[in-house]
Coordinates of C-alpha atoms in Angstrom, one line a residue:
M1350 CA 117.7 110.0 105.7
D1351 CA 115.0 113.2 104.9
A1352 CA 111.3 111.7 105.6
D1353 CA 110.0 113.7 102.5
R1354 CA 112.8 111.4 100.1
I1355 CA 111.9 108.0 101.8
L1356 CA 109.2 106.2 99.3
R1357 CA 108.0 104.2 101.9
A1358 CA 108.2 105.1 105.6
P1359 CA 107.8 102.1 107.9
A1360 CA 104.7 102.2 110.3
E1361 CA 106.9 103.9 113.6
Q1362 CA 107.5 106.5 111.5
V1363 CA 104.1 107.0 109.9
Y1364 CA 102.1 106.5 113.0
A1365 CA 104.7 108.0 115.3
E1366 CA 101.9 110.8 116.8
E1367 CA 99.7 108.1 117.2
L1368 CA 102.0 106.0 119.1
V1369 CA 103.1 109.1 121.4
R1370 CA 99.3 109.7 122.1
L1371 CA 99.0 105.9 122.8
A1372 CA 101.8 105.8 125.2
A1373 CA 101.0 108.8 127.1
A1374 CA 97.0 107.7 128.1
D1375 CA 98.2 103.9 128.3
G1376 CA 97.7 103.2 131.8
G1377 CA 97.6 99.5 131.3
P1378 CA 99.9 96.5 132.6
K1379 CA 102.7 96.1 130.2
P1380 CA 104.6 92.6 129.4
A1381 CA 108.1 93.0 129.9
G1382 CA 109.8 94.9 126.8
W1383 CA 106.5 96.3 125.6
R1384 CA 106.6 99.4 125.1
L1385 CA 102.6 99.6 125.2
S1386 CA 100.0 97.7 126.5
P1387 CA 98.3 94.7 124.9
R1388 CA 95.0 96.5 125.0
A1389 CA 96.9 99.7 123.8
V1390 CA 98.3 97.7 120.8
R1391 CA 95.4 96.5 120.1
S1392 CA 93.9 100.0 119.9
F1393 CA 96.8 100.9 117.3
I1394 CA 95.7 98.5 115.0
L1395 CA 91.9 98.4 115.2
G1396 CA 91.5 102.5 116.1
D1397 CA 90.8 104.4 119.2
Q1398 CA 88.4 107.6 118.7
Q1399 CA 89.0 109.0 122.1
V1400 CA 92.9 108.9 121.7
G1401 CA 92.5 109.9 118.1
V1402 CA 93.8 106.8 116.5
R1403 CA 92.6 105.8 113.4
K1404 CA 91.6 102.2 112.2
K1405 CA 94.3 100.2 110.0
F1406 CA 93.3 96.8 109.9
Y1407 CA 89.9 95.9 108.3
G1408 CA 88.9 92.4 108.9
D1409 CA 88.4 90.1 112.0
D1410 CA 89.0 92.0 115.5
A1411 CA 88.8 88.9 117.7
L1412 CA 91.8 87.4 115.2
V1413 CA 94.1 91.1 116.3
D1414 CA 93.2 89.9 120.3
R1415 CA 94.5 86.5 119.7
C1416 CA 97.9 87.8 117.8
V1417 CA 98.4 90.2 120.4
V1418 CA 98.2 87.4 123.0
T1419 CA 100.5 84.7 121.2
L1420 CA 102.9 87.5 121.1
M1421 CA 102.9 87.9 124.9
S1422 CA 103.7 83.9 125.0
N1423 CA 106.6 82.1 124.6
R1424 CA 105.3 80.8 120.8
G1425 CA 105.9 82.4 117.7
L1426 CA 103.0 83.4 115.5
L1427 CA 102.3 82.4 111.9
L1428 CA 99.8 84.6 109.8
V1429 CA 98.6 82.4 107.3
G1430 CA 96.2 83.6 104.4
E1431 CA 95.5 83.8 100.9
P1432 CA 98.2 86.9 98.9
G1433 CA 96.9 90.3 99.6
T1434 CA 95.3 89.6 103.0
A1435 CA 97.2 92.2 104.9
K1436 CA 99.2 89.8 106.6
S1437 CA 102.2 91.9 105.9
M1438 CA 100.7 95.0 107.0
L1439 CA 99.2 93.6 110.5
S1440 CA 102.7 91.9 111.3
E1441 CA 104.1 95.6 110.5
L1442 CA 101.5 97.1 113.0
L1443 CA 102.0 94.5 115.3
A1444 CA 106.1 94.8 115.7
A1445 CA 105.7 98.7 115.8
A1446 CA 103.5 98.7 118.3
I1447 CA 105.2 96.0 120.4
G1448 CA 109.0 97.4 120.2
G1449 CA 108.5 100.6 118.5
S1450 CA 110.2 99.0 115.1
S1451 CA 109.2 97.0 112.4
T1452 CA 111.9 97.1 110.2
C1453 CA 113.9 94.1 111.9
T1454 CA 112.6 91.9 108.8
V1455 CA 113.7 88.9 107.0
Q1456 CA 112.2 88.8 103.4
G1457 CA 112.1 85.2 102.8
T1458 CA 113.4 83.6 99.3
S1459 CA 114.5 80.8 97.8
G1460 CA 118.0 82.1 98.2
T1461 CA 118.0 83.2 101.6
T1462 CA 120.8 81.6 103.7
E1463 CA 121.2 81.0 107.7
D1464 CA 123.6 84.0 107.7
Q1465 CA 120.9 86.2 106.2
I1466 CA 118.8 85.7 109.0
T1467 CA 121.2 85.2 111.8
Y1468 CA 125.1 86.9 111.4
S1469 CA 127.8 87.0 109.0
W1470 CA 131.4 88.5 109.0
N1471 CA 133.3 91.5 107.4
Y1472 CA 135.9 89.2 105.8
A1473 CA 138.4 91.5 105.4
L1474 CA 138.2 92.3 109.5
L1475 CA 137.8 88.8 109.7
L1476 CA 141.2 88.1 108.5
A1477 CA 142.6 91.1 109.7
E1478 CA 141.5 90.8 113.2
G1479 CA 140.0 87.1 113.7
P1480 CA 136.6 86.6 115.2
S1481 CA 135.5 89.7 117.0
Q1482 CA 132.5 91.6 117.3
R1483 CA 133.9 94.3 115.4
A1484 CA 133.8 91.8 112.7
L1485 CA 130.5 90.4 113.3
V1486 CA 127.8 91.6 110.7
K1487 CA 124.3 91.5 112.9
G1488 CA 121.5 90.0 111.0
P1489 CA 117.7 90.9 111.8
M1490 CA 117.1 88.0 113.8
Y1491 CA 120.6 88.8 116.4
Q1492 CA 119.0 92.1 116.2
A1493 CA 115.8 91.4 117.6
I1494 CA 117.5 88.7 120.5
E1495 CA 119.8 91.6 121.4
R1496 CA 117.5 94.2 121.4
G1497 CA 114.2 92.3 122.6
L1498 CA 112.3 93.3 119.6
V1499 CA 109.6 91.4 117.6
C1500 CA 111.5 90.0 114.6
R1501 CA 109.4 89.7 111.0
F1502 CA 110.2 86.6 109.0
E1503 CA 108.1 87.1 105.5
E1504 CA 107.5 84.3 103.1
V1505 CA 108.9 82.0 105.4
T1506 CA 107.6 78.7 103.3
R1507 CA 109.7 80.4 100.5
V1508 CA 113.0 79.4 102.1
Q1509 CA 114.7 76.1 102.2
P1510 CA 113.2 73.7 105.0
E1511 CA 116.7 73.4 106.5
I1512 CA 117.2 77.1 106.9
Q1513 CA 113.8 77.5 108.3
D1514 CA 115.2 74.9 110.8
V1515 CA 117.5 77.9 112.5
L1516 CA 114.2 79.3 113.9
I1517 CA 113.6 75.7 115.9
G1518 CA 116.5 76.9 118.5
L1519 CA 115.7 80.5 118.5
L1520 CA 111.9 79.9 119.5
S1521 CA 112.7 77.2 121.9
D1522 CA 115.8 78.2 124.1
K1523 CA 115.4 81.9 123.2
V1524 CA 119.4 81.9 122.4
L1525 CA 121.6 82.8 119.6
Q1526 CA 125.0 80.9 119.6
V1527 CA 127.9 82.3 118.1
P1528 CA 130.6 79.6 118.1
E1529 CA 133.1 81.5 116.3
L1530 CA 133.2 83.7 119.6
A1531 CA 134.7 83.1 122.7
G1532 CA 133.6 83.0 126.2
D1533 CA 130.6 85.6 127.3
E1534 CA 130.1 86.7 123.8
A1535 CA 129.8 83.2 122.3
T1536 CA 126.1 83.3 123.6
V1537 CA 123.8 86.0 122.9
F1538 CA 120.2 85.7 125.1
A1539 CA 116.7 87.3 124.3
G1540 CA 115.9 90.2 126.0
H1541 CA 112.4 90.8 126.8
G1542 CA 109.9 91.3 123.8
F1543 CA 111.4 88.9 121.4
N1544 CA 109.3 86.8 119.3
V1545 CA 108.9 85.7 115.7
L1546 CA 106.4 87.1 113.6
A1547 CA 106.0 85.1 110.4
T1548 CA 103.8 85.0 107.5
A1549 CA 103.2 82.5 104.7
N1550 CA 100.7 82.5 101.5
L1551 CA 98.1 79.5 101.4
R1552 CA 98.9 79.4 98.2
D1553 CA 102.2 78.7 98.5
R1554 CA 102.7 76.7 101.4
G1555 CA 103.5 73.7 99.1
V1556 CA 106.8 75.1 97.9
H1557 CA 108.2 74.5 100.7
E1558 CA 106.6 72.5 103.7
M1559 CA 107.7 73.9 107.4
S1560 CA 109.1 70.7 109.5
S1561 CA 106.5 69.2 112.5
A1562 CA 109.0 70.6 114.9
L1563 CA 108.7 74.4 113.7
K1564 CA 105.2 74.2 113.6
R1565 CA 105.1 73.3 116.9
R1566 CA 106.7 76.1 117.9
F1567 CA 104.2 78.5 115.9
N1568 CA 100.3 79.3 117.0
F1569 CA 98.8 79.7 113.6
E1570 CA 96.4 82.5 112.5
T1571 CA 94.5 82.9 109.2
V1572 CA 94.0 86.1 108.1
R1573 CA 90.9 86.0 105.8
P1574 CA 89.9 88.6 102.6
I1575 CA 87.3 91.2 103.9
S1576 CA 83.4 89.5 103.2
D1577 CA 82.1 93.0 104.5
R1578 CA 81.9 95.3 100.9
R1579 CA 81.4 98.6 103.0
L1580 CA 84.5 97.7 105.2
E1581 CA 86.6 97.1 102.0
A1582 CA 85.2 100.3 100.4
R1583 CA 86.5 102.4 103.2
L1584 CA 89.6 100.7 103.5
I1585 CA 90.9 100.9 99.6
K1586 CA 89.6 104.5 99.8
E1587 CA 91.5 105.6 102.5
Q1588 CA 94.8 103.4 101.2
T1589 CA 94.5 104.9 97.9
A1590 CA 94.0 108.4 99.3
A1591 CA 97.5 107.9 101.1
L1592 CA 99.3 106.8 98.2
L1593 CA 98.1 109.5 96.2
E1594 CA 98.8 111.8 98.6
R1595 CA 102.7 110.5 98.8
S1596 CA 102.7 111.3 95.3
G1597 CA 101.1 114.6 95.5
V1598 CA 98.4 113.8 93.5
Q1599 CA 94.8 115.6 93.9
T1600 CA 92.6 113.1 92.4
R1601 CA 90.5 111.0 94.1
M1602 CA 87.9 108.3 92.9
T1603 CA 84.4 108.7 93.2
E1604 CA 82.2 107.0 95.9
D1605 CA 80.6 104.8 92.8
V1606 CA 83.7 104.3 91.6
V1607 CA 85.0 102.7 94.2
E1608 CA 81.5 100.5 94.7
L1609 CA 82.1 99.7 91.3
L1610 CA 85.9 98.4 92.0
V1611 CA 84.8 96.5 95.1
T1612 CA 81.8 95.1 93.3
A1613 CA 83.9 93.8 90.6
F1614 CA 86.5 92.3 92.8
H1615 CA 83.8 90.8 94.9
D1616 CA 82.3 89.0 91.9
L1617 CA 85.1 87.5 90.6
R1618 CA 86.5 86.6 94.1
D1619 CA 83.1 84.9 95.4
G1620 CA 82.0 83.4 91.9
V1621 CA 78.3 84.9 92.0
T1622 CA 76.9 88.4 92.0
A1623 CA 74.9 90.5 94.2
E1624 CA 72.2 89.7 91.9
G1625 CA 72.9 85.9 91.9
T1626 CA 74.3 85.5 88.6
V1627 CA 77.4 82.8 88.6
V1628 CA 80.7 83.6 86.9
E1629 CA 83.8 81.6 87.0
R1630 CA 85.9 82.5 89.7
T1631 CA 89.9 84.1 88.4
S1632 CA 92.6 82.0 89.4
A1633 CA 94.3 85.4 89.4
V1634 CA 94.4 86.9 93.2
M1635 CA 91.3 89.1 93.8
S1636 CA 92.3 90.5 97.3
S1637 CA 92.2 94.1 98.9
A1638 CA 95.5 94.8 98.1
E1639 CA 95.2 94.1 94.5
A1640 CA 92.1 96.3 94.4
V1641 CA 94.0 98.9 96.3
A1642 CA 96.8 98.7 93.4
V1643 CA 94.0 98.6 90.7
G1644 CA 92.4 102.1 92.4
Y1645 CA 95.6 103.6 92.7
A1646 CA 97.1 102.9 89.3
A1647 CA 93.4 104.2 87.6
T1648 CA 93.3 107.4 89.5
L1649 CA 97.0 108.0 88.6
D1650 CA 95.6 107.2 84.7
A1651 CA 93.0 109.6 85.0
H1652 CA 95.0 111.9 86.6
Y1653 CA 97.9 112.3 84.0
F1654 CA 96.1 111.2 80.9
D1655 CA 92.6 111.8 81.1
G1656 CA 91.3 115.1 83.0
G1657 CA 91.0 113.9 86.3
E1658 CA 88.0 112.6 86.4
V1659 CA 88.2 108.4 87.2
G1660 CA 85.5 106.4 85.9
G1661 CA 84.8 102.9 84.9
D1662 CA 87.1 102.8 81.5
H1663 CA 90.6 103.5 84.1
I1664 CA 89.2 100.9 86.3
A1665 CA 88.6 98.4 83.6
R1666 CA 91.9 98.6 81.9
Q1667 CA 93.9 98.1 85.7
L1668 CA 91.3 95.0 86.3
I1669 CA 92.2 93.7 83.0
G1670 CA 95.8 93.9 83.5
T1671 CA 95.8 92.3 87.2
V1672 CA 93.2 89.4 86.1
L1673 CA 95.3 87.9 83.2
K1674 CA 98.8 88.8 84.9
D1675 CA 98.5 85.0 86.4
N1676 CA 96.7 82.6 83.7
P1677 CA 95.6 83.9 79.9
D1678 CA 92.7 81.1 80.5
D1679 CA 91.3 83.8 83.0
G1680 CA 90.8 86.0 79.7
K1681 CA 87.9 83.5 79.4
K1682 CA 86.4 84.2 82.1
L1683 CA 86.9 87.8 82.1
R1684 CA 85.1 88.1 78.6
H1685 CA 81.9 86.2 80.1
Y1686 CA 81.9 88.3 83.0
F1687 CA 81.6 91.7 80.3
D1688 CA 79.2 89.9 78.2
V1689 CA 76.8 88.7 81.1
V1690 CA 77.1 90.9 84.1
V1691 CA 78.8 94.0 83.3
K1692 CA 76.7 94.3 79.9
E1693 CA 74.0 94.1 82.2
R1694 CA 74.7 96.5 84.5
S1695 CA 75.6 98.8 81.8
R1696 CA 72.2 99.6 80.7
H1697 CA 71.6 101.4 83.7
N1698 CA 74.7 102.7 85.1
R1699 CA 77.3 105.0 83.3
H1700 CA 80.6 103.5 84.8
W1701 CA 79.6 100.2 83.8
R1702 CA 78.7 101.5 80.5
Q1703 CA 82.5 102.8 80.4
V1704 CA 83.6 99.6 81.8
L1705 CA 82.0 97.9 79.1
D1706 CA 83.5 100.0 76.3
A1707 CA 86.8 99.1 77.1
R1708 CA 86.0 95.5 76.7
Q1709 CA 88.4 96.0 73.7
E1710 CA 91.3 95.9 75.9
L1711 CA 91.0 91.8 76.0
N1712 CA 91.6 91.4 72.5
R1713 CA 94.7 93.0 72.3

């Protein structure tokens, strides 16, 4: 498909030029099956100005090092954390840098079945010819084992426990059995570079608890929200700019508006403002990913409906929708935030005054 028609290209396409530059300059030792050395994988994710590679993950740099080391081992990697902490983005970047492909992915749901993970059959060919390679439909895990890739397993705890446990044998023995086939075709041994990189939301861990046997085959790493406001502001600017460029929109948020957005999210996430005022935390997820979504939607609102200048009112309208979508009771907490914190800030800042003026949206 023409790249211009792809709504969201995978990381290996988006950053193809950076991957080429890193490979050309990569002189470090590479684990078997890896396209880049561990040092180059780290540079791809955390940036390297000398090679012209920008930073993509804002958070704990040591976390990235531990993830890379785990993926070199015989254990799988499980990234856990609150929703919107860039677990999926980090897993995509790791898979793209290590194996050159991030699309070998299982999207876990309550309806995920074993054949969607491993393999199924083209039943027309199966009935006509019997079990054969031609009739075999290879799932993401089969492809990852065969090609020596990192298989991403998103939202693993949303999958039924008996389906999750199909991973136990794959992680232990690094082999996939296809008993319907005969001879050598019945056994698929994992190629060098194969591993499983799973993600799970801390809020959803109670949906389906992982078995102890499966837990022992993963190293757990917690991805935490960004605590540094300057880093989060930089992330929001870069992410929203990329989304807007993809949409062909020239409007951008000013530094003041980005600061307002970051401040509001930190206030409601932390339960206390920079001035020391205590506010109630919302039950809604106030993650960096949600902040990017709010900034993107606010900019589209301003561009298409309001002359192109993003103000506090545009941020406020999208913020209200984000806070209220999980729990209607969060409306009371947000009204208190407007009445106490926003009202005080509006005395000295026009953007916060615009936020206060948008309070009427809460009463609809």
